[in-house]
Short mmCIF file of C-alpha atoms in Angstrom, two decimals:
data_model
loop_
_atom_site.label_atom_id
_atom_site.label_comp_id
_atom_site.label_asym_id
_atom_site.label_seq_id
_atom_site.Cartn_x
_atom_site.Cartn_y
_atom_site.Cartn_z
CA UNK W 1 -30.72 6.21 134.17
CA UNK W 2 -34.25 7.35 133.38
CA UNK W 3 -36.03 4.93 131.08
CA UNK W 4 -37.90 6.41 128.11
CA UNK W 5 -40.51 4.24 126.40
CA UNK W 6 -40.18 6.10 123.13
CA UNK W 7 -36.52 5.10 122.81
CA UNK W 8 -36.96 1.37 123.26
CA UNK W 9 -39.54 0.27 120.72
CA UNK W 10 -37.64 -2.49 118.97
CA UNK W 11 -40.09 -3.83 116.41
CA UNK W 12 -40.36 -2.41 112.91
CA UNK W 13 -43.68 -2.27 111.13
CA UNK W 14 -44.36 -5.11 108.70
CA UNK W 15 -43.73 -4.37 105.03
CA UNK W 16 -41.30 -1.57 105.86
CA UNK W 17 -43.98 0.87 107.05
CA UNK W 18 -41.70 2.05 109.83
CA UNK W 19 -39.61 3.80 107.19
CA UNK W 20 -42.39 6.24 106.29
CA UNK W 21 -41.20 9.84 106.39
CA UNK W 22 -42.69 12.84 108.20
CA UNK W 23 -44.68 15.27 106.11
CA UNK W 24 -42.71 18.32 104.97
CA UNK W 25 -44.34 21.71 104.48
CA UNK W 26 -44.31 22.55 100.78
CA UNK W 27 -44.21 26.14 99.50
CA UNK W 28 -45.63 27.43 102.77
CA UNK W 29 -48.86 25.47 102.39
CA UNK W 30 -50.28 22.48 104.22
CA UNK W 31 -50.83 19.11 102.62
CA UNK W 32 -54.53 18.50 102.20
CA UNK W 33 -56.40 15.32 103.03
CA UNK W 34 -59.94 14.21 103.77
CA UNK W 35 -59.19 12.83 107.27
CA UNK W 36 -56.27 13.44 109.65
CA UNK W 37 -55.85 10.72 112.28
CA UNK W 38 -53.82 11.90 115.26
CA UNK W 39 -52.05 8.92 116.80
CA UNK W 40 -51.18 5.44 115.51
CA UNK W 41 -52.16 3.37 118.51
CA UNK W 42 -54.99 0.85 118.54
CA UNK W 43 -57.76 3.46 118.08
CA UNK W 44 -55.92 5.34 115.36
CA UNK W 45 -55.08 2.29 113.27
CA UNK W 46 -58.58 0.87 113.73
CA UNK W 47 -60.12 4.20 112.66
CA UNK W 48 -57.93 4.25 109.54
CA UNK W 49 -58.91 0.66 108.78
CA UNK W 50 -62.61 1.53 109.13
CA UNK W 51 -62.15 4.42 106.69
CA UNK W 52 -60.30 2.18 104.26
CA UNK W 53 -63.01 -0.46 104.50
CA UNK W 54 -65.53 2.25 103.60
CA UNK W 55 -63.45 3.13 100.51
CA UNK W 56 -62.07 6.31 102.09
CA UNK W 57 -58.36 6.14 101.33
CA UNK W 58 -57.50 9.84 101.44
CA UNK W 59 -56.25 10.09 105.02
CA UNK W 60 -53.02 10.82 106.91
CA UNK W 61 -51.96 9.19 110.19
CA UNK W 62 -49.79 11.49 112.31
CA UNK W 63 -47.72 9.63 114.94
CA UNK W 64 -45.32 10.99 117.60
CA UNK W 65 -43.17 7.85 117.77
CA UNK W 66 -41.02 6.01 115.27
CA UNK W 67 -43.33 2.99 115.15
CA UNK W 68 -47.05 2.40 115.54
CA UNK W 69 -48.67 0.81 118.59
CA UNK W 70 -49.03 3.61 121.13
CA UNK W 71 -49.28 2.32 124.68
CA UNK W 72 -49.04 -1.25 123.42
CA UNK W 73 -45.25 -1.06 123.70
CA UNK W 74 -42.44 -3.51 124.35
CA UNK W 75 -38.68 -3.70 124.66
CA UNK W 76 -35.84 -6.18 124.87
CA UNK W 77 -34.84 -6.84 128.48
CA UNK W 78 -32.11 -8.87 130.08
CA UNK W 79 -28.37 -9.32 130.40
CA UNK W 80 -26.17 -9.92 127.38
CA UNK W 81 -27.16 -13.11 125.56
CA UNK W 82 -30.08 -13.54 128.01
CA UNK W 83 -32.50 -11.02 126.53
CA UNK W 84 -36.27 -11.43 126.21
CA UNK W 85 -39.15 -9.29 124.95
CA UNK W 86 -41.24 -7.79 127.74
CA UNK W 87 -44.33 -5.59 127.51
CA UNK W 88 -44.13 -2.10 128.98
CA UNK W 89 -47.80 -1.25 128.52
CA UNK W 90 -50.83 -3.38 127.64
CA UNK W 91 -50.00 -7.01 128.39
CA UNK W 92 -53.17 -9.11 128.46
CA UNK W 93 -56.07 -10.06 126.24
CA UNK W 94 -58.70 -9.47 128.92
CA UNK W 95 -61.82 -11.52 128.39
CA UNK W 96 -61.27 -13.86 125.44
CA UNK W 97 -64.45 -15.52 124.19
CA UNK W 98 -67.57 -17.40 125.18
CA UNK W 99 -67.92 -20.72 123.32
CA UNK W 100 -70.72 -20.23 120.82
CA UNK W 101 -71.05 -16.60 121.90
CA UNK W 102 -69.28 -13.24 121.76
CA UNK W 103 -65.56 -13.03 121.00
CA UNK W 104 -63.32 -10.19 122.11
CA UNK W 105 -61.97 -8.53 118.91
CA UNK W 106 -58.48 -8.35 120.44
CA UNK W 107 -58.59 -12.13 120.92
CA UNK W 108 -59.51 -12.55 117.25
CA UNK W 109 -56.59 -10.36 116.20
CA UNK W 110 -54.21 -12.09 118.62
CA UNK W 111 -55.18 -15.42 117.09
CA UNK W 112 -54.76 -14.07 113.54
CA UNK W 113 -51.30 -12.78 114.46
CA UNK W 114 -50.47 -16.04 116.23
CA UNK W 115 -49.37 -14.15 119.34
CA UNK W 116 -47.74 -16.29 122.01
CA UNK W 117 -49.84 -16.07 125.18
CA UNK W 118 -50.69 -18.03 128.32
CA UNK W 119 -53.71 -18.09 130.60
CA UNK W 120 -53.10 -16.15 133.81
CA UNK W 121 -54.13 -18.41 136.65
CA UNK W 122 -54.99 -16.11 139.53
CA UNK W 123 -55.37 -19.09 141.84
CA UNK W 124 -51.66 -19.76 141.37
CA UNK W 125 -50.62 -17.37 144.13
CA UNK W 126 -48.43 -17.42 147.22
CA UNK W 127 -48.84 -14.74 149.90
CA UNK W 128 -46.21 -12.98 152.04
CA UNK W 129 -45.70 -10.31 154.65
CA UNK W 130 -42.53 -8.76 156.06
CA UNK W 131 -41.72 -12.01 157.87
CA UNK W 132 -41.85 -14.22 154.79
CA UNK W 133 -44.43 -16.64 153.46
CA UNK W 134 -47.74 -16.55 155.33
CA UNK W 135 -51.02 -17.86 154.01
CA UNK W 136 -53.79 -15.27 153.92
CA UNK W 137 -55.49 -16.50 150.76
CA UNK W 138 -58.65 -17.03 152.81
CA UNK W 139 -59.05 -13.24 152.68
CA UNK W 140 -59.30 -13.48 148.90
CA UNK W 141 -62.28 -15.79 149.33
CA UNK W 142 -63.73 -13.41 151.89
CA UNK W 143 -63.54 -10.44 149.49
CA UNK W 144 -64.91 -12.38 146.53
CA UNK W 145 -67.84 -13.71 148.55
CA UNK W 146 -70.64 -11.65 150.04
CA UNK W 147 -68.93 -8.21 149.94
CA UNK W 148 -68.22 -8.18 146.21
CA UNK W 149 -71.56 -9.80 145.34
CA UNK W 150 -73.35 -7.12 147.35
CA UNK W 151 -71.40 -4.32 145.66
CA UNK W 152 -72.26 -5.81 142.28
CA UNK W 153 -75.96 -6.08 143.05
CA UNK W 154 -76.08 -2.55 144.48
CA UNK W 155 -74.44 -1.20 141.32
CA UNK W 156 -77.25 -2.76 139.31
CA UNK W 157 -79.83 -0.97 141.47
CA UNK W 158 -77.97 2.34 141.09
CA UNK W 159 -78.04 2.02 137.31
CA UNK W 160 -81.54 0.67 136.80
CA UNK W 161 -83.23 2.94 139.36
CA UNK W 162 -81.34 6.10 138.34
CA UNK W 163 -79.76 6.51 141.79
CA UNK W 164 -76.73 8.60 142.70
CA UNK W 165 -73.41 6.86 142.08
CA UNK W 166 -70.90 6.51 144.90
CA UNK W 167 -67.29 5.45 145.32
CA UNK W 168 -66.34 1.80 145.21
CA UNK W 169 -65.01 2.28 148.74
CA UNK W 170 -68.47 3.31 149.92
CA UNK W 171 -69.95 0.25 148.25
CA UNK W 172 -67.42 -2.06 149.89
CA UNK W 173 -67.96 -0.50 153.31
CA UNK W 174 -71.73 -0.77 153.02
CA UNK W 175 -71.24 -4.42 152.05
CA UNK W 176 -69.22 -5.06 155.21
CA UNK W 177 -65.70 -5.11 153.73
CA UNK W 178 -63.65 -2.83 156.01
CA UNK W 179 -59.96 -3.79 155.96
CA UNK W 180 -58.91 -0.93 158.25
CA UNK W 181 -55.35 -1.46 159.49
CA UNK W 182 -55.29 -5.13 158.51
CA UNK W 183 -52.49 -4.86 155.94
CA UNK W 184 -53.06 -8.37 154.64
CA UNK W 185 -56.68 -7.49 153.87
CA UNK W 186 -55.45 -4.25 152.29
CA UNK W 187 -53.07 -6.25 150.08
CA UNK W 188 -55.94 -8.51 149.01
CA UNK W 189 -58.08 -5.48 148.18
CA UNK W 190 -55.21 -4.05 146.09
CA UNK W 191 -54.90 -7.39 144.28
CA UNK W 192 -58.64 -7.48 143.61
CA UNK W 193 -59.22 -3.83 142.69
CA UNK W 194 -56.28 -1.45 142.27
CA UNK W 195 -54.34 -3.89 140.13
CA UNK W 196 -57.20 -3.88 137.59
CA UNK W 197 -58.32 -0.23 137.64
CA UNK W 198 -54.98 1.45 138.33
CA UNK W 199 -56.52 3.48 141.16
CA UNK W 200 -57.96 2.83 144.60
CA UNK W 201 -61.64 2.17 145.46
CA UNK W 202 -61.86 5.72 146.88
CA UNK W 203 -61.10 7.17 143.44
CA UNK W 204 -63.35 4.83 141.43
CA UNK W 205 -67.04 4.67 140.60
CA UNK W 206 -68.98 1.76 142.06
CA UNK W 207 -71.54 1.83 139.27
CA UNK W 208 -69.19 2.01 136.31
CA UNK W 209 -66.41 -0.16 137.72
CA UNK W 210 -68.99 -2.95 137.84
CA UNK W 211 -70.33 -2.08 134.37
CA UNK W 212 -66.75 -2.05 133.07
CA UNK W 213 -65.94 -5.42 134.64
CA UNK W 214 -69.15 -7.18 133.66
CA UNK W 215 -69.29 -6.06 130.04
CA UNK W 216 -65.86 -7.61 129.50
CA UNK W 217 -65.59 -10.61 131.81
CA UNK W 218 -69.25 -11.67 131.81
CA UNK W 219 -69.78 -10.99 128.12
CA UNK W 220 -66.61 -12.59 126.76
CA UNK W 221 -65.10 -14.72 129.54
CA UNK W 222 -63.32 -14.37 132.85
CA UNK W 223 -60.02 -15.38 131.23
CA UNK W 224 -57.01 -13.09 131.06
CA UNK W 225 -54.29 -14.29 128.69
CA UNK W 226 -50.81 -12.86 129.22
CA UNK W 227 -48.97 -12.06 125.98
CA UNK W 228 -45.20 -12.63 125.82
CA UNK W 229 -44.54 -12.86 122.10
CA UNK W 230 -40.98 -12.10 120.93
CA UNK W 231 -42.45 -9.74 118.28
CA UNK W 232 -44.31 -7.75 120.91
CA UNK W 233 -48.03 -7.52 121.64
CA UNK W 234 -48.38 -4.72 119.10
CA UNK W 235 -47.65 -7.21 116.30
CA UNK W 236 -51.44 -7.45 115.93
CA UNK W 237 -51.66 -3.68 115.35
CA UNK W 238 -48.87 -3.78 112.80
CA UNK W 239 -50.57 -6.74 111.12
CA UNK W 240 -53.86 -4.87 110.81
CA UNK W 241 -52.08 -1.78 109.48
CA UNK W 242 -50.42 -3.87 106.78
CA UNK W 243 -53.84 -4.74 105.35
CA UNK W 244 -54.39 -1.15 104.16
CA UNK W 245 -50.98 0.56 104.32
CA UNK W 246 -48.24 -0.29 101.85
CA UNK W 247 -44.49 -0.34 102.39
CA UNK W 248 -43.22 3.20 103.07
CA UNK W 249 -46.79 4.44 102.77
CA UNK W 250 -46.74 8.28 102.57
CA UNK W 251 -50.00 8.38 104.54
CA UNK W 252 -48.17 7.28 107.71
CA UNK W 253 -46.26 10.22 109.23
CA UNK W 254 -44.00 8.83 111.92
CA UNK W 255 -41.78 10.91 114.22
CA UNK W 256 -44.21 13.80 113.79
CA UNK W 257 -45.09 15.73 116.94
CA UNK W 258 -48.37 17.65 116.87
CA UNK W 259 -48.22 21.03 118.63
CA UNK W 260 -51.55 22.65 117.71
CA UNK W 261 -54.90 21.57 116.32
CA UNK W 262 -57.15 24.29 114.90
CA UNK W 263 -60.73 23.21 114.28
CA UNK W 264 -64.05 24.57 113.09
CA UNK W 265 -67.31 23.45 111.51
CA UNK W 266 -65.58 23.52 108.14
CA UNK W 267 -62.36 21.61 108.75
CA UNK W 268 -59.27 21.00 110.88
CA UNK W 269 -55.65 22.13 110.53
CA UNK W 270 -52.89 20.23 112.33
CA UNK W 271 -49.58 22.01 113.01
CA UNK W 272 -46.46 19.97 113.81
CA UNK W 273 -43.20 20.68 115.62
CA UNK W 274 -41.14 20.15 112.45
CA UNK W 275 -42.96 23.00 110.69
CA UNK W 276 -45.22 20.77 108.64
CA UNK W 277 -48.99 20.97 108.69
CA UNK W 278 -52.07 19.10 107.50
CA UNK W 279 -55.38 20.53 106.37
CA UNK W 280 -58.24 18.03 106.65
CA UNK W 281 -61.96 18.01 106.19
CA UNK W 282 -62.20 15.98 109.42
CA UNK W 283 -59.79 14.88 112.15
CA UNK W 284 -59.83 12.05 114.68
CA UNK W 285 -57.91 12.80 117.87
CA UNK W 286 -56.77 9.59 119.58
CA UNK W 287 -54.50 11.29 122.11
CA UNK W 288 -54.61 9.73 125.56
CA UNK W 289 -56.68 11.37 128.26
CA UNK W 290 -53.38 12.19 129.96
CA UNK W 291 -52.17 14.17 126.94
CA UNK W 292 -55.43 16.13 126.82
CA UNK W 293 -55.31 16.85 130.55
CA UNK W 294 -51.69 18.01 130.48
CA UNK W 295 -52.17 20.49 127.63
CA UNK W 296 -49.38 18.78 125.69
CA UNK W 297 -51.10 19.99 122.50
CA UNK W 298 -52.93 23.30 122.17
CA UNK W 299 -56.33 23.51 120.52
CA UNK W 300 -57.68 26.55 118.71
CA UNK W 301 -60.14 27.76 119.72
CA UNK W 302 -59.92 26.61 123.34
CA UNK W 303 -62.37 23.81 124.10
CA UNK W 304 -65.83 24.91 125.25
CA UNK W 305 -66.45 24.50 128.97
CA UNK W 306 -68.58 21.36 128.56
CA UNK W 307 -65.74 19.63 126.70
CA UNK W 308 -62.96 20.76 129.02
CA UNK W 309 -64.98 19.69 132.03
CA UNK W 310 -65.44 16.25 130.50
CA UNK W 311 -61.69 15.94 129.95
CA UNK W 312 -60.74 17.11 133.44
CA UNK W 313 -63.38 15.09 135.29
CA UNK W 314 -62.16 11.64 134.27
CA UNK W 315 -58.98 10.10 135.63
CA UNK W 316 -55.75 8.88 134.05
CA UNK W 317 -54.25 6.00 135.98
CA UNK W 318 -50.60 4.97 135.89
CA UNK W 319 -49.55 1.31 135.94
CA UNK W 320 -45.81 0.67 136.33
CA UNK W 321 -44.16 -2.72 135.82
CA UNK W 322 -40.68 -3.06 137.34
CA UNK W 323 -38.59 -5.86 135.85
CA UNK W 324 -35.70 -7.74 137.45
CA UNK W 325 -33.61 -10.55 136.01
CA UNK W 326 -31.57 -12.89 138.20
CA UNK W 327 -29.07 -15.55 137.16
CA UNK W 328 -31.17 -18.52 136.00
CA UNK W 329 -29.32 -20.85 138.36
CA UNK W 330 -30.05 -18.54 141.31
CA UNK W 331 -33.82 -18.22 140.99
CA UNK W 332 -35.07 -18.12 144.58
CA UNK W 333 -38.86 -18.12 144.16
CA UNK W 334 -41.11 -21.13 143.66
CA UNK W 335 -41.60 -21.12 139.89
CA UNK W 336 -44.66 -23.35 140.17
CA UNK W 337 -46.55 -20.19 141.19
CA UNK W 338 -47.47 -17.42 138.76
CA UNK W 339 -48.11 -14.71 141.36
CA UNK W 340 -46.82 -13.57 144.74
CA UNK W 341 -48.75 -11.09 146.89
CA UNK W 342 -46.89 -9.00 149.47
CA UNK W 343 -48.55 -7.20 152.39
CA UNK W 344 -46.30 -4.39 153.57
CA UNK W 345 -46.69 -3.62 157.29
CA UNK W 346 -46.76 0.15 156.81
CA UNK W 347 -47.97 1.13 153.35
CA UNK W 348 -50.83 -0.11 151.20
CA UNK W 349 -49.76 -0.88 147.64
CA UNK W 350 -46.01 -0.93 148.38
CA UNK W 351 -44.59 -3.33 145.74
CA UNK W 352 -47.51 -5.71 146.27
CA UNK W 353 -48.02 -7.98 143.22
CA UNK W 354 -45.12 -9.95 141.78
CA UNK W 355 -45.26 -12.11 138.66
CA UNK W 356 -42.85 -14.84 137.66
CA UNK W 357 -41.94 -15.15 134.00
CA UNK W 358 -39.57 -17.98 134.86
CA UNK W 359 -42.50 -20.36 135.18
CA UNK W 360 -43.95 -23.18 133.05
CA UNK W 361 -45.84 -21.82 130.05
CA UNK W 362 -44.07 -18.46 130.14
CA UNK W 363 -40.28 -17.95 129.82
CA UNK W 364 -38.71 -20.76 131.87
CA UNK W 365 -35.02 -20.24 132.39
CA UNK W 366 -35.29 -16.47 131.91
CA UNK W 367 -34.72 -15.57 135.56
CA UNK W 368 -37.25 -12.72 135.20
CA UNK W 369 -39.69 -11.57 137.84
CA UNK W 370 -41.55 -8.24 137.90
CA UNK W 371 -43.59 -6.22 140.35
CA UNK W 372 -46.39 -3.76 139.62
CA UNK W 373 -47.24 -0.49 141.34
CA UNK W 374 -49.96 1.99 140.43
CA UNK W 375 -51.06 5.58 140.95
CA UNK W 376 -49.36 7.32 143.93
CA UNK W 377 -46.67 4.64 144.19
CA UNK W 378 -46.13 4.90 140.42
CA UNK W 379 -45.56 8.63 140.75
CA UNK W 380 -42.98 7.97 143.46
CA UNK W 381 -40.97 5.35 141.57
CA UNK W 382 -41.22 7.13 138.22
CA UNK W 383 -39.78 10.30 139.75
CA UNK W 384 -36.86 8.62 141.50
CA UNK W 385 -33.73 7.08 140.06
CA UNK W 386 -33.34 3.41 139.21
CA UNK W 387 -30.87 2.78 142.04
CA UNK W 388 -33.35 3.94 144.69
CA UNK W 389 -36.17 1.86 143.26
CA UNK W 390 -33.95 -1.20 142.89
CA UNK W 391 -32.86 -0.95 146.53
CA UNK W 392 -36.49 -0.74 147.65
CA UNK W 393 -37.71 -3.71 145.63
CA UNK W 394 -34.73 -5.82 146.74
CA UNK W 395 -35.54 -5.01 150.37
CA UNK W 396 -39.08 -6.29 149.79
CA UNK W 397 -37.86 -9.45 148.03
CA UNK W 398 -35.45 -10.12 150.90
CA UNK W 399 -38.27 -9.74 153.42
CA UNK W 400 -40.34 -12.15 151.36
CA UNK W 401 -37.75 -14.81 150.57
CA UNK W 402 -34.92 -14.21 153.05
CA UNK W 403 -31.99 -11.85 152.63
CA UNK W 404 -29.55 -14.71 152.21
CA UNK W 405 -31.49 -16.08 149.22
CA UNK W 406 -31.83 -12.96 147.06
CA UNK W 407 -28.73 -11.99 145.01
CA UNK W 408 -28.19 -8.80 143.06
CA UNK W 409 -30.14 -8.78 139.78
CA UNK W 410 -28.21 -8.95 136.52
CA UNK W 411 -30.73 -6.64 134.80
CA UNK W 412 -33.22 -4.05 136.04
CA UNK W 413 -35.62 -1.77 134.17
CA UNK W 414 -38.99 -0.03 134.26
CA UNK W 415 -40.91 2.52 132.14
CA UNK W 416 -42.05 5.92 133.32
CA UNK W 417 -45.49 6.28 131.82
CA UNK W 418 -46.56 9.30 133.86
CA UNK W 419 -43.64 11.29 132.38
CA UNK W 420 -44.05 10.31 128.74
CA UNK W 421 -45.18 13.44 126.85
CA UNK W 422 -47.27 11.39 124.40
CA UNK W 423 -49.02 9.36 127.13
CA UNK W 424 -48.90 10.94 130.62
CA UNK W 425 -50.21 7.74 132.18
CA UNK W 426 -51.35 4.26 131.27
CA UNK W 427 -55.15 4.17 130.91
CA UNK W 428 -58.29 5.94 132.06
CA UNK W 429 -60.51 5.33 135.06
CA UNK W 430 -64.06 6.47 135.89
CA UNK W 431 -64.30 8.46 139.14
CA UNK W 432 -67.31 8.26 141.50
CA UNK W 433 -70.37 10.46 141.10
CA UNK W 434 -69.83 11.07 137.37
CA UNK W 435 -72.78 10.70 135.03
CA UNK W 436 -73.14 9.20 131.60
CA UNK W 437 -73.76 12.74 130.35
CA UNK W 438 -70.32 13.85 131.52
CA UNK W 439 -68.70 10.92 129.77
CA UNK W 440 -70.57 11.74 126.59
CA UNK W 441 -69.06 15.22 126.78
CA UNK W 442 -65.61 13.63 126.95
CA UNK W 443 -66.45 11.57 123.88
CA UNK W 444 -68.35 14.11 121.74
CA UNK W 445 -66.95 15.86 118.70
CA UNK W 446 -66.42 19.63 118.43
CA UNK W 447 -67.13 20.75 114.90
CA UNK W 448 -65.17 18.45 112.62
CA UNK W 449 -62.77 17.33 115.35
CA UNK W 450 -63.68 13.87 116.68
CA UNK W 451 -62.24 11.85 119.56
CA UNK W 452 -61.51 8.13 119.99
CA UNK W 453 -59.59 5.91 122.40
CA UNK W 454 -60.06 3.66 125.37
CA UNK W 455 -61.07 6.65 127.51
CA UNK W 456 -64.04 7.46 125.25
CA UNK W 457 -65.51 3.97 125.63
CA UNK W 458 -68.43 3.87 128.04
CA UNK W 459 -68.42 0.11 128.54
CA UNK W 460 -64.73 -0.74 128.04
CA UNK W 461 -62.73 2.25 129.30
CA UNK W 462 -59.23 1.18 130.27
CA UNK W 463 -59.35 -1.90 128.05
CA UNK W 464 -57.55 -2.44 124.76
CA UNK W 465 -60.76 -3.59 123.12
CA UNK W 466 -62.34 -0.28 124.20
CA UNK W 467 -59.83 1.53 121.99
CA UNK W 468 -60.56 -0.91 119.15
CA UNK W 469 -64.34 -0.37 119.31
CA UNK W 470 -64.02 3.41 119.57
CA UNK W 471 -61.62 3.70 116.64
CA UNK W 472 -63.89 1.57 114.49
CA UNK W 473 -67.00 3.56 115.49
CA UNK W 474 -65.52 7.01 114.83
CA UNK W 475 -63.85 5.91 111.59
CA UNK W 476 -67.19 4.60 110.36
CA UNK W 477 -68.98 7.76 111.51
CA UNK W 478 -66.64 10.03 109.57
CA UNK W 479 -66.88 7.83 106.49
CA UNK W 480 -70.64 8.39 106.68
CA UNK W 481 -70.07 12.14 107.06
CA UNK W 482 -67.97 12.18 103.90
CA UNK W 483 -70.87 10.51 102.13
CA UNK W 484 -73.30 13.22 103.27
CA UNK W 485 -74.84 11.34 106.19
CA UNK W 486 -73.39 13.17 109.19
CA UNK W 487 -75.27 13.46 112.49
CA UNK W 488 -72.51 14.28 114.98
CA UNK W 489 -72.40 13.09 118.57
CA UNK W 490 -74.51 14.15 121.53
CA UNK W 491 -73.13 16.47 124.19
CA UNK W 492 -74.77 18.20 127.17
CA UNK W 493 -74.35 21.87 128.01
CA UNK W 494 -76.29 21.36 131.25
CA UNK W 495 -75.32 18.38 133.38
CA UNK W 496 -77.47 16.49 135.86
CA UNK W 497 -76.43 14.51 138.92
CA UNK W 498 -77.55 11.29 137.27
CA UNK W 499 -78.66 10.30 133.80
CA UNK W 500 -81.96 8.45 133.39
CA UNK W 501 -80.86 5.20 131.71
CA UNK W 502 -83.86 4.98 129.39
CA UNK W 503 -83.39 8.56 128.23
CA UNK W 504 -79.70 7.93 127.59
CA UNK W 505 -80.50 4.65 125.87
CA UNK W 506 -82.92 6.33 123.47
CA UNK W 507 -80.72 9.33 122.67
CA UNK W 508 -77.44 7.47 122.28
CA UNK W 509 -78.31 3.93 121.27
CA UNK W 510 -76.66 2.60 124.43
CA UNK W 511 -78.30 -0.59 125.59
CA UNK W 512 -78.49 -0.23 129.37
CA UNK W 513 -80.50 -3.43 129.62
CA UNK W 514 -77.49 -5.39 128.41
CA UNK W 515 -75.63 -4.39 131.57
CA UNK W 516 -78.53 -5.50 133.72
CA UNK W 517 -78.45 -8.96 132.16
CA UNK W 518 -74.68 -9.28 132.50
CA UNK W 519 -74.57 -10.21 136.15
CA UNK W 520 -76.75 -7.59 137.81
#
């Protein structure tokens, strides 16, 4: 049976906010508001909070789903009387804090919400191929040594000297990392790169993958904390919403599907599937890059070429977690490990990274293990039925642990992010050879229609805190506009192969030097 994320959100918004009703069209006219916020994920709720903090309370939040949270989504999983909460989308606080230094805002909110989480120990790993357990962890050390250091240093030169960007694959090859047909080395590369960015090194920028990594893990910390709270990771979003939305707040329009957004220099009108509409002085579009790329919503007039090119140039990655539950007394893996890495003999990225939730500090006794696939493999599994996928993953487990040791699971489930009409993927990625100017075109407003989300973050694209920063920034910017201090955002009608960092720094207030001091 095809799994639909929208149908399995199980948490209701604090203070009864999940009971808010969709807007109804009254007397053939649209309800008017100062700001329409399209989407109630991290960016949308943060934008609304920024408006509220600036004493702008006349806004409406229009949300496709029945609860807030967006791609921070969870469900109950497991056999009868053995059910646990698992995260379908965002799962980690990535980069927590530096003692005495910067703190990731998502870590602050996770602490405020008292979210249950555990440090992911990436050294707690056992490696396998088709013949069972085989130790190739030395290849992890090989990748993390001179090759990665060289790629990192070269990315710094590309940025500071205004050189042409290249693919991460090119950077690795120039640094001497060439896995070729060594499938164990390919598995290690997938573990080190694809598992983070959702796409392969060939499809990813060397320059901005390093910027993206360093601004999070060098600035905050190299820690990744896995969230497994029974309330769901999005409890922090619901908690923040409850600080400015009341129970059954009429400003929160759940179960409301936007079909068209008409914009101009004077205002924005939002038309919904149920026949309702909203007229706003300004609007903040927090739709995922995937939604924008798939034309799930029409815009009137059509976007100018510079904007459409910005949307189509960047990538939407898909990250699919496949969950299995086995009888707790028949757990066959070594639960002292957190991770298991599988090198398939024929296909790179074929059910490679497994994670045990039946391990100390997580959900001992749950019998749950899950495997992650991304991009092309995600498209395959998300377009085939559960039975086919289950047979494939069991074949891999039986190669890893022995056919005689692996029973049939008592529960099986996975989301299909690439097919969700309000997501069309998991998070964005920055392709090679794409300039800062092009990204600014993705981010820039058109008239009174503004954009926010993880994809519009230069430094933190793909990260949850990227969505948080962007929502806050655009909410604050529109609050200033409403007070008569509106400057708009920069875009470029003519694009160059590279963007001089100093020029970009001056025009956009983007501190390039901070990247050069964060590990370059």
